[in-house]
Tab-separated table of C-alpha atoms in Angstrom:
chain	number	residue	atom	x	y	z
Q	1	MET	CA	-86.122	-93.158	29.583
Q	2	ILE	CA	-89.571	-94.779	29.577
Q	3	VAL	CA	-90.792	-95.504	26.041
Q	4	VAL	CA	-94.289	-94.778	24.745
Q	5	VAL	CA	-94.906	-97.508	22.194
Q	6	GLU	CA	-96.408	-96.780	18.840
Q	7	LYS	CA	-97.810	-99.807	17.081
Q	8	ARG	CA	-95.100	-100.122	14.481
Q	9	CYS	CA	-91.683	-101.686	14.167
Q	10	ARG	CA	-88.962	-100.145	16.292
Q	11	VAL	CA	-85.236	-100.639	15.681
Q	12	TYR	CA	-82.446	-101.014	18.265
Q	13	ASP	CA	-78.867	-102.207	18.416
Q	14	VAL	CA	-79.430	-104.455	21.437
Q	15	VAL	CA	-82.656	-105.873	22.880
Q	16	ILE	CA	-82.717	-107.586	26.274
Q	17	VAL	CA	-85.631	-109.784	27.337
Q	18	GLY	CA	-86.181	-109.868	31.085
Q	19	GLY	CA	-85.782	-107.051	33.618
Q	20	GLY	CA	-84.289	-108.946	36.547
Q	21	SER	CA	-80.749	-108.533	37.879
Q	22	ALA	CA	-79.194	-109.984	34.713
Q	23	GLY	CA	-81.315	-107.960	32.303
Q	24	ILE	CA	-80.712	-104.697	34.115
Q	25	ALA	CA	-76.955	-105.226	34.101
Q	26	ALA	CA	-77.046	-106.171	30.415
Q	27	ALA	CA	-78.949	-103.012	29.517
Q	28	VAL	CA	-76.637	-100.720	31.475
Q	29	GLY	CA	-73.535	-102.459	30.132
Q	30	ALA	CA	-74.689	-102.234	26.524
Q	31	ALA	CA	-75.788	-98.605	26.819
Q	32	ALA	CA	-72.400	-97.648	28.284
Q	33	LEU	CA	-70.879	-98.619	24.924
Q	34	GLY	CA	-73.226	-96.257	23.122
Q	35	ALA	CA	-75.491	-98.998	21.817
Q	36	LYS	CA	-79.140	-98.090	21.340
Q	37	THR	CA	-80.584	-100.477	23.905
Q	38	LEU	CA	-84.043	-101.669	24.907
Q	39	LEU	CA	-84.955	-103.718	27.978
Q	40	ILE	CA	-88.293	-105.568	27.901
Q	41	GLU	CA	-90.038	-106.708	31.113
Q	42	ARG	CA	-93.451	-108.339	31.455
Q	43	SER	CA	-94.086	-107.186	35.055
Q	44	SER	CA	-95.008	-103.712	36.282
Q	45	PHE	CA	-91.559	-103.195	37.825
Q	46	LEU	CA	-87.960	-104.275	37.403
Q	47	GLY	CA	-86.032	-106.635	39.670
Q	48	GLY	CA	-87.069	-110.131	38.658
Q	49	GLN	CA	-87.246	-112.652	41.487
Q	50	ALA	CA	-86.037	-110.056	44.017
Q	51	THR	CA	-89.135	-107.895	43.599
Q	52	ASN	CA	-91.615	-110.361	42.089
Q	53	CYS	CA	-91.106	-112.732	45.014
Q	54	SER	CA	-90.047	-110.302	47.799
Q	55	ILE	CA	-86.653	-111.959	48.270
Q	56	PRO	CA	-84.938	-109.987	51.045
Q	57	THR	CA	-81.278	-110.503	50.103
Q	58	TYR	CA	-78.888	-110.283	47.182
Q	59	ASP	CA	-76.697	-113.398	47.229
Q	60	GLY	CA	-73.449	-114.035	45.374
Q	61	PHE	CA	-71.599	-110.741	45.855
Q	62	PHE	CA	-69.148	-112.083	48.457
Q	63	THR	CA	-67.271	-115.338	48.933
Q	64	ARG	CA	-67.898	-117.540	51.957
Q	65	ALA	CA	-64.281	-117.222	53.107
Q	66	GLU	CA	-63.279	-115.258	56.193
Q	67	PRO	CA	-62.625	-112.503	55.486
Q	68	SER	CA	-64.964	-112.634	52.514
Q	69	GLU	CA	-63.941	-111.292	49.107
Q	70	GLN	CA	-66.218	-109.225	46.864
Q	71	VAL	CA	-66.397	-110.816	43.405
Q	72	VAL	CA	-69.130	-108.726	41.731
Q	73	GLY	CA	-68.572	-105.098	40.757
Q	74	GLY	CA	-69.743	-103.065	37.777
Q	75	VAL	CA	-73.490	-102.633	37.479
Q	76	GLY	CA	-74.121	-104.781	40.545
Q	77	ARG	CA	-71.943	-102.452	42.580
Q	78	GLN	CA	-73.848	-99.442	41.169
Q	79	ILE	CA	-77.125	-100.900	42.436
Q	80	ILE	CA	-75.726	-101.632	45.892
Q	81	ASP	CA	-74.329	-98.101	46.100
Q	82	LYS	CA	-77.729	-96.626	45.201
Q	83	LEU	CA	-79.457	-98.774	47.798
Q	84	SER	CA	-76.903	-97.817	50.430
Q	85	MET	CA	-77.529	-94.123	49.725
Q	86	MET	CA	-81.238	-94.847	50.322
Q	87	ASN	CA	-80.447	-96.679	53.600
Q	88	ALA	CA	-81.974	-99.725	51.913
Q	89	CYS	CA	-78.993	-102.096	51.987
Q	90	GLN	CA	-77.529	-103.458	55.199
Q	91	LYS	CA	-74.007	-104.681	55.837
Q	92	PRO	CA	-73.189	-108.212	54.617
Q	93	LEU	CA	-74.843	-110.868	56.768
Q	94	ARG	CA	-73.802	-114.487	57.250
Q	95	SER	CA	-76.486	-117.157	57.163
Q	96	PRO	CA	-76.441	-120.048	59.652
Q	97	TRP	CA	-74.548	-121.980	56.936
Q	98	GLY	CA	-71.858	-119.310	56.574
Q	99	ASN	CA	-73.007	-117.879	53.231
Q	100	VAL	CA	-72.657	-114.092	52.909
Q	101	MET	CA	-75.775	-112.168	51.874
Q	102	LEU	CA	-76.714	-108.526	51.396
Q	103	PRO	CA	-80.093	-107.697	53.014
Q	104	VAL	CA	-82.045	-105.212	50.869
Q	105	ASN	CA	-85.385	-103.421	50.949
Q	106	ASN	CA	-87.492	-104.680	48.043
Q	107	GLU	CA	-89.482	-101.476	47.559
Q	108	ALA	CA	-86.295	-99.438	47.437
Q	109	VAL	CA	-84.857	-101.946	44.945
Q	110	LYS	CA	-87.634	-101.067	42.489
Q	111	VAL	CA	-86.793	-97.361	42.699
Q	112	ALA	CA	-83.030	-97.911	42.496
Q	113	LEU	CA	-83.364	-100.096	39.408
Q	114	ASP	CA	-85.616	-97.576	37.654
Q	115	ALA	CA	-83.043	-94.879	38.320
Q	116	CYS	CA	-80.136	-97.012	37.159
Q	117	ILE	CA	-81.748	-97.765	33.802
Q	118	GLU	CA	-82.925	-94.206	33.261
Q	119	GLU	CA	-79.466	-92.802	34.009
Q	120	SER	CA	-77.842	-95.297	31.622
Q	121	GLY	CA	-79.727	-93.961	28.598
Q	122	ALA	CA	-81.236	-97.358	27.792
Q	123	ASP	CA	-84.932	-97.522	26.995
Q	124	PHE	CA	-87.203	-99.944	28.832
Q	125	LEU	CA	-90.716	-101.238	28.504
Q	126	LEU	CA	-92.765	-102.673	31.358
Q	127	HIS	CA	-96.058	-104.558	30.889
Q	128	THR	CA	-94.640	-106.017	27.672
Q	129	ARG	CA	-94.480	-109.704	26.836
Q	130	VAL	CA	-92.343	-111.238	24.092
Q	131	ILE	CA	-94.450	-113.772	22.192
Q	132	GLY	CA	-92.300	-114.679	19.201
Q	133	ALA	CA	-88.992	-114.309	17.422
Q	134	GLU	CA	-87.985	-113.930	13.778
Q	135	VAL	CA	-84.833	-115.804	12.752
Q	136	SER	CA	-82.842	-115.511	9.523
Q	137	ASP	CA	-79.435	-116.911	8.519
Q	138	GLY	CA	-78.796	-118.334	11.975
Q	139	GLY	CA	-79.528	-115.165	13.932
Q	140	ILE	CA	-82.499	-113.400	15.501
Q	141	THR	CA	-83.680	-110.407	13.502
Q	142	ALA	CA	-86.698	-109.276	15.531
Q	143	VAL	CA	-88.956	-110.102	18.458
Q	144	GLU	CA	-92.726	-109.920	18.429
Q	145	CYS	CA	-94.243	-108.320	21.517
Q	146	VAL	CA	-97.684	-107.681	22.926
Q	147	ASP	CA	-99.216	-105.263	25.385
Q	148	ASP	CA	-102.860	-104.391	26.005
Q	149	GLY	CA	-102.812	-102.250	22.877
Q	150	GLY	CA	-101.899	-105.100	20.561
Q	151	VAL	CA	-98.938	-106.737	18.858
Q	152	PHE	CA	-95.794	-104.938	17.684
Q	153	SER	CA	-92.277	-105.902	16.619
Q	154	ILE	CA	-88.782	-104.765	17.561
Q	155	LYS	CA	-85.730	-105.326	15.366
Q	156	ALA	CA	-82.158	-105.449	16.656
Q	157	ALA	CA	-78.672	-106.543	15.706
Q	158	ALA	CA	-78.058	-108.475	18.945
Q	159	PHE	CA	-80.140	-109.940	21.760
Q	160	VAL	CA	-79.758	-111.026	25.371
Q	161	ASP	CA	-82.043	-113.628	26.924
Q	162	ALA	CA	-82.325	-112.716	30.602
Q	163	SER	CA	-85.844	-114.094	30.938
Q	164	GLY	CA	-84.919	-116.766	33.475
Q	165	GLU	CA	-86.998	-119.330	31.592
Q	166	CYS	CA	-85.003	-119.139	28.329
Q	167	ASN	CA	-88.157	-117.822	26.691
Q	168	LEU	CA	-86.439	-115.960	23.871
Q	169	THR	CA	-84.044	-118.852	23.274
Q	170	ALA	CA	-86.926	-121.301	22.982
Q	171	MET	CA	-88.966	-119.044	20.693
Q	172	ALA	CA	-85.968	-118.578	18.397
Q	173	ARG	CA	-85.146	-122.315	18.498
Q	174	GLY	CA	-81.714	-121.732	19.932
Q	175	GLY	CA	-79.804	-124.188	22.061
Q	176	PHE	CA	-81.644	-125.245	25.211
Q	177	PHE	CA	-82.961	-128.264	27.071
Q	178	THR	CA	-85.751	-128.786	29.576
Q	179	PRO	CA	-85.094	-131.127	32.520
Q	180	ASP	CA	-87.771	-133.511	33.688
Q	181	PRO	CA	-90.005	-131.491	36.055
Q	182	ALA	CA	-89.211	-134.036	38.777
Q	183	ASP	CA	-85.534	-133.018	38.530
Q	184	MET	CA	-86.166	-129.271	38.731
Q	185	GLN	CA	-85.614	-127.457	41.988
Q	186	VAL	CA	-88.754	-126.683	43.959
Q	187	GLY	CA	-90.339	-123.248	44.192
Q	188	THR	CA	-90.752	-121.332	47.451
Q	189	LEU	CA	-93.315	-118.764	48.577
Q	190	LEU	CA	-91.711	-116.128	50.808
Q	191	ILE	CA	-93.782	-115.382	53.921
Q	192	ARG	CA	-93.418	-112.131	55.867
Q	193	PHE	CA	-94.706	-112.461	59.421
Q	194	GLY	CA	-95.463	-109.363	61.483
Q	195	GLY	CA	-95.880	-109.065	65.244
Q	196	VAL	CA	-92.888	-111.255	66.115
Q	197	SER	CA	-91.270	-110.549	69.463
Q	198	GLN	CA	-87.734	-109.157	69.410
Q	199	GLY	CA	-86.766	-111.992	71.725
Q	200	ALA	CA	-87.962	-114.773	69.405
Q	201	ASP	CA	-85.262	-117.356	68.646
Q	202	LEU	CA	-84.972	-117.565	64.850
Q	203	ARG	CA	-82.416	-120.373	64.594
Q	204	PRO	CA	-83.393	-123.179	62.172
Q	205	GLN	CA	-83.408	-125.743	64.970
Q	206	CYS	CA	-86.100	-123.810	66.852
Q	207	PHE	CA	-88.327	-123.849	63.789
Q	208	LYS	CA	-87.659	-127.544	63.311
Q	209	THR	CA	-88.827	-128.299	66.856
Q	210	ALA	CA	-91.930	-126.099	66.541
Q	211	ILE	CA	-92.937	-127.480	63.131
Q	212	ALA	CA	-92.476	-131.074	64.303
Q	213	SER	CA	-94.844	-130.364	67.199
Q	214	ALA	CA	-97.335	-128.738	64.830
Q	215	LYS	CA	-97.288	-131.716	62.466
Q	216	ALA	CA	-97.782	-134.105	65.381
Q	217	SER	CA	-100.833	-132.078	66.448
Q	218	GLY	CA	-102.365	-132.332	62.962
Q	219	ILE	CA	-101.678	-128.817	61.682
Q	220	GLY	CA	-101.106	-128.680	57.937
Q	221	PRO	CA	-100.318	-128.549	55.109
Q	222	LEU	CA	-96.665	-127.961	56.035
Q	223	SER	CA	-93.914	-128.885	53.580
Q	224	LYS	CA	-90.528	-128.033	55.117
Q	225	ASP	CA	-89.442	-129.093	58.598
Q	226	SER	CA	-87.379	-125.909	58.933
Q	227	GLY	CA	-86.122	-122.996	56.873
Q	228	PHE	CA	-84.121	-119.789	56.722
Q	229	VAL	CA	-85.757	-116.965	58.671
Q	230	MET	CA	-84.442	-113.402	58.753
Q	231	ARG	CA	-85.611	-110.442	60.791
Q	232	VAL	CA	-86.423	-107.275	58.852
Q	233	SER	CA	-84.227	-104.554	60.324
Q	234	GLY	CA	-86.008	-102.015	62.520
Q	235	SER	CA	-89.288	-103.915	62.709
Q	236	ASN	CA	-91.109	-106.813	64.328
Q	237	ASP	CA	-91.312	-108.555	60.949
Q	238	VAL	CA	-89.459	-111.686	59.863
Q	239	ILE	CA	-89.225	-113.241	56.398
Q	240	ALA	CA	-89.315	-117.028	56.165
Q	241	THR	CA	-88.559	-119.542	53.409
Q	242	LEU	CA	-90.911	-122.275	54.571
Q	243	ALA	CA	-93.623	-122.945	51.978
Q	244	ASN	CA	-92.141	-125.139	49.242
Q	245	GLU	CA	-94.027	-126.468	46.221
Q	246	ARG	CA	-92.951	-128.803	43.446
Q	247	VAL	CA	-94.000	-126.976	40.305
Q	248	ASN	CA	-93.464	-126.894	36.561
Q	249	ALA	CA	-93.272	-123.135	36.030
Q	250	LEU	CA	-93.601	-123.550	32.248
Q	251	ASP	CA	-97.149	-124.848	32.761
Q	252	SER	CA	-99.760	-122.328	33.927
Q	253	ALA	CA	-101.951	-125.081	35.368
Q	254	SER	CA	-99.069	-126.325	37.520
Q	255	LEU	CA	-98.218	-122.774	38.571
Q	256	THR	CA	-101.823	-122.037	39.476
Q	257	ALA	CA	-102.092	-125.090	41.685
Q	258	ALA	CA	-98.756	-124.362	43.345
Q	259	GLU	CA	-99.583	-120.724	44.083
Q	260	ILE	CA	-102.887	-121.728	45.739
Q	261	ALA	CA	-101.275	-124.545	47.725
Q	262	ALA	CA	-98.423	-122.325	48.905
Q	263	ARG	CA	-100.809	-119.703	50.257
Q	264	LYS	CA	-102.594	-122.456	52.214
Q	265	GLN	CA	-99.233	-123.476	53.601
Q	266	ALA	CA	-98.541	-119.909	54.694
Q	267	ARG	CA	-101.706	-119.925	56.826
Q	268	ALA	CA	-100.801	-123.296	58.288
Q	269	TYR	CA	-97.281	-122.126	59.186
Q	270	LEU	CA	-98.765	-119.093	60.917
Q	271	GLN	CA	-100.963	-121.373	63.030
Q	272	ALA	CA	-98.018	-123.673	63.777
Q	273	LEU	CA	-95.661	-120.908	64.859
Q	274	ARG	CA	-98.212	-119.023	66.922
Q	275	GLN	CA	-98.951	-122.195	68.838
Q	276	PHE	CA	-95.505	-123.766	69.207
Q	277	LEU	CA	-92.751	-121.112	68.861
Q	278	PRO	CA	-92.255	-118.603	71.694
Q	279	GLY	CA	-92.285	-115.038	70.423
Q	280	PHE	CA	-94.786	-115.784	67.639
Q	281	GLU	CA	-97.914	-115.737	69.836
Q	282	ASP	CA	-99.152	-112.472	68.300
Q	283	ALA	CA	-97.734	-113.029	64.832
Q	284	TYR	CA	-99.724	-112.428	61.659
Q	285	ILE	CA	-99.048	-112.634	57.932
Q	286	ASN	CA	-97.954	-109.230	56.739
Q	287	GLN	CA	-97.391	-110.357	53.145
Q	288	THR	CA	-96.659	-113.346	50.985
Q	289	GLY	CA	-94.513	-112.962	47.880
Q	290	PRO	CA	-96.453	-111.536	44.916
Q	291	GLN	CA	-95.622	-114.809	43.197
Q	292	LEU	CA	-94.006	-118.132	43.947
Q	293	GLY	CA	-90.222	-117.993	43.760
Q	294	ILE	CA	-89.105	-120.093	40.772
Q	295	ARG	CA	-85.570	-121.463	40.727
Q	296	GLU	CA	-85.401	-123.610	37.613
Q	297	THR	CA	-87.078	-124.299	34.274
Q	298	ARG	CA	-85.316	-124.459	30.886
Q	299	HIS	CA	-81.535	-124.449	30.541
Q	300	ALA	CA	-79.633	-122.761	27.715
Q	301	ILE	CA	-76.936	-124.636	25.813
Q	302	GLY	CA	-73.959	-122.433	25.096
Q	303	GLU	CA	-70.612	-122.892	23.444
Q	304	TYR	CA	-69.374	-124.106	26.836
Q	305	VAL	CA	-71.409	-125.803	29.581
Q	306	ILE	CA	-70.258	-124.933	33.100
Q	307	THR	CA	-70.102	-128.118	35.161
Q	308	GLY	CA	-70.558	-128.835	38.817
Q	309	GLU	CA	-66.864	-129.724	38.938
Q	310	ASP	CA	-65.986	-126.306	37.518
Q	311	VAL	CA	-67.874	-124.739	40.409
Q	312	VAL	CA	-66.735	-126.823	43.372
Q	313	GLN	CA	-63.117	-126.954	42.135
Q	314	ALA	CA	-63.040	-123.149	41.698
Q	315	ARG	CA	-61.808	-123.464	38.105
Q	316	ARG	CA	-60.453	-120.529	36.138
Q	317	HIS	CA	-60.867	-119.799	32.395
Q	318	GLU	CA	-58.892	-117.601	30.013
Q	319	ASP	CA	-62.097	-116.147	28.609
Q	320	ALA	CA	-63.537	-115.301	32.034
Q	321	VAL	CA	-66.036	-112.433	32.041
Q	322	ALA	CA	-67.575	-112.901	35.505
Q	323	ARG	CA	-67.064	-114.674	38.812
Q	324	GLY	CA	-69.395	-116.913	40.790
Q	325	CYS	CA	-68.987	-117.575	44.503
Q	326	TRP	CA	-72.287	-118.910	45.833
Q	327	PRO	CA	-72.056	-122.586	46.799
Q	328	VAL	CA	-74.085	-125.211	44.982
Q	329	GLU	CA	-77.487	-124.880	46.678
Q	330	ARG	CA	-80.033	-127.426	45.492
Q	331	HIS	CA	-83.637	-127.359	46.616
Q	332	SER	CA	-84.562	-130.802	45.364
Q	333	ASN	CA	-86.794	-131.997	48.206
Q	334	ALA	CA	-89.909	-129.948	48.961
Q	335	GLY	CA	-89.876	-131.169	52.554
Q	336	ALA	CA	-86.254	-130.463	53.438
Q	337	LEU	CA	-83.650	-127.742	53.649
Q	338	ALA	CA	-81.376	-127.116	50.679
Q	339	ALA	CA	-78.400	-129.412	50.113
Q	340	TYR	CA	-75.053	-127.622	49.786
Q	341	GLU	CA	-71.758	-128.347	48.080
Q	342	TRP	CA	-68.979	-125.911	48.958
Q	343	ILE	CA	-66.537	-124.224	46.586
Q	344	LEU	CA	-62.886	-125.154	47.095
Q	345	ASN	CA	-61.339	-122.957	49.799
Q	346	ASP	CA	-64.617	-120.984	49.932
Q	347	SER	CA	-63.262	-119.121	46.899
Q	348	TYR	CA	-64.827	-118.345	43.505
Q	349	TYR	CA	-64.940	-119.843	39.995
Q	350	ASP	CA	-64.740	-118.164	36.595
Q	351	ILE	CA	-67.653	-117.859	34.202
Q	352	PRO	CA	-66.396	-117.911	30.590
Q	353	LEU	CA	-67.867	-115.875	27.748
Q	354	ARG	CA	-68.466	-119.151	25.890
Q	355	SER	CA	-71.091	-120.119	28.473
Q	356	LEU	CA	-73.032	-116.930	27.729
Q	357	LYS	CA	-72.946	-117.294	23.937
Q	358	ASN	CA	-75.818	-119.459	22.703
Q	359	LYS	CA	-74.714	-122.436	20.647
Q	360	GLY	CA	-77.574	-122.253	18.183
Q	361	LEU	CA	-77.805	-118.553	17.317
Q	362	SER	CA	-75.100	-116.160	16.159
Q	363	ASN	CA	-76.336	-113.037	17.970
Q	364	LEU	CA	-77.854	-114.320	21.219
Q	365	TRP	CA	-76.256	-114.257	24.671
Q	366	GLY	CA	-77.700	-115.639	27.891
Q	367	ALA	CA	-77.460	-114.117	31.359
Q	368	GLY	CA	-78.582	-114.984	34.876
Q	369	ARG	CA	-80.506	-118.254	34.892
Q	370	THR	CA	-79.956	-118.612	31.129
Q	371	VAL	CA	-76.184	-119.091	31.404
Q	372	SER	CA	-75.168	-122.490	30.024
Q	373	CYS	CA	-74.692	-124.867	32.995
Q	374	ASP	CA	-75.329	-128.436	34.004
Q	375	LEU	CA	-77.880	-129.009	36.765
Q	376	ILE	CA	-75.271	-128.936	39.531
Q	377	ALA	CA	-73.489	-125.759	38.421
Q	378	PHE	CA	-76.834	-124.066	37.827
Q	379	ALA	CA	-77.621	-124.325	41.543
Q	380	SER	CA	-74.769	-121.873	42.121
Q	381	VAL	CA	-74.862	-119.679	38.999
Q	382	ARG	CA	-78.564	-118.819	39.341
Q	383	VAL	CA	-78.271	-116.369	42.289
Q	384	MET	CA	-78.765	-112.648	41.802
Q	385	GLY	CA	-75.273	-111.343	42.532
Q	386	THR	CA	-73.871	-113.666	39.875
Q	387	ALA	CA	-76.730	-112.653	37.577
Q	388	PHE	CA	-75.620	-109.015	37.752
Q	389	ALA	CA	-72.136	-110.129	36.688
Q	390	THR	CA	-73.194	-112.402	33.822
Q	391	GLY	CA	-75.767	-109.873	32.629
Q	392	HIS	CA	-73.166	-107.135	32.521
Q	393	ALA	CA	-70.887	-109.342	30.405
Q	394	ALA	CA	-73.701	-110.402	28.084
Q	395	GLY	CA	-74.747	-106.798	27.488
Q	396	VAL	CA	-71.209	-105.721	26.641
Q	397	ALA	CA	-70.729	-108.674	24.270
Q	398	ALA	CA	-74.057	-107.998	22.548
Q	399	ALA	CA	-73.239	-104.298	22.122
Q	400	LEU	CA	-69.827	-105.056	20.606
Q	401	PHE	CA	-71.430	-107.557	18.242
Q	402	ALA	CA	-74.042	-104.989	17.188
Q	403	GLN	CA	-71.342	-102.436	16.452
Q	404	LYS	CA	-68.639	-104.615	14.908
Q	405	GLY	CA	-70.303	-107.871	13.841
Q	406	TYR	CA	-68.210	-109.833	16.361
Q	407	ALA	CA	-67.371	-109.818	20.073
Q	408	GLU	CA	-63.773	-110.821	20.711
Q	409	ILE	CA	-62.965	-111.893	24.250
Q	410	ALA	CA	-60.137	-109.374	24.713
Q	411	GLN	CA	-62.463	-106.505	23.782
Q	412	VAL	CA	-65.238	-107.779	26.049
Q	413	GLN	CA	-62.848	-108.141	28.976
Q	414	ALA	CA	-61.283	-104.718	28.425
Q	415	GLU	CA	-64.686	-103.028	28.281
Q	416	LEU	CA	-65.883	-104.807	31.428
Q	417	VAL	CA	-62.793	-103.638	33.272
Q	418	ARG	CA	-63.414	-100.090	31.988
Q	419	GLN	CA	-66.926	-100.358	33.421
Q	420	LYS	CA	-65.432	-101.487	36.772
Q	421	ALA	CA	-66.599	-105.092	36.597
Q	422	ILE	CA	-64.601	-107.746	38.447
Q	423	ILE	CA	-63.458	-110.540	36.113
């Protein structure tokens, strides 16, 4: 249900910060155990990067192998089923690099996520920003929040940081580190072009040729030489990942400059494609993402740090609570396509509960982009399908901790299986 906030302290068993894929799964997973659960989101809708940035696919549900194997179930599967019932999720699609994606309708995603949370019995607050944390005896006791009505606090026995930026972890002085901004992956503004001919060739090489011609003619600014472009089913629209910006998303000044620069790039790409790519002669910009897509900021430090070797060698763990299958995909160069490293046998790797449990705080779990990883592993773990899986596990662990004072791996695994997760 949607909560009407009174300006006083509220009390929950589990509080989750961040309403993206990971936070939603955490809330549903915790509520399924009977925990009194609250999900806090600073935007006006749920979905995280999928809806805030108009990302058209959910990645990380299926392995790259042929035939592909589904490795995410549970709450993630619930969302896909809801979208399918709304005719808002297409069949799995392979990218030009062989990765398997699920195309989704972003507006339908918002509705499906609202319904999923409401049906779970968890409470959620939109338009709410967490601005502080109270810590006592090595654990978080409460978070301080603000909306347009003022400041209020929320107490809980256990917490999940699904903020993407490790905001709660940093406020509570848990385990985390911040890479040099030069080492962080670049951000990308999604561009939706309308008026594109059905016969337009959308292969990356065609864009590379057209953009090279545009640069030679003096059109700019243009960052990438090519990019992934996908047609929106049943329309003359295509969505393109072309406008990259190097940005420190923890710094509002850097974000401001990057957002402005990316919108300039979008106009330049429109000019370039209309002039040099057949089928784009009558194209126009239908929409740019509501905000720049951010891949990387702070990193949590858990009881175990997933390594790049763990990912590419498809390693298994006895305390596995989720699976990851997306290859290592690093967007390190603003002017180039992503660099890939493939998982052994195009299979999957295990994500252990230890990598969700924060090293510095007794009652904090991370999920999604706040799972404990090195920089290489992070480039795989961060995708949304995997975020559903890690969020689900984090929510179950937090709920068990709130109820029992501990979260043993056997209990977490058994409950995830009961909730139809794949571990």
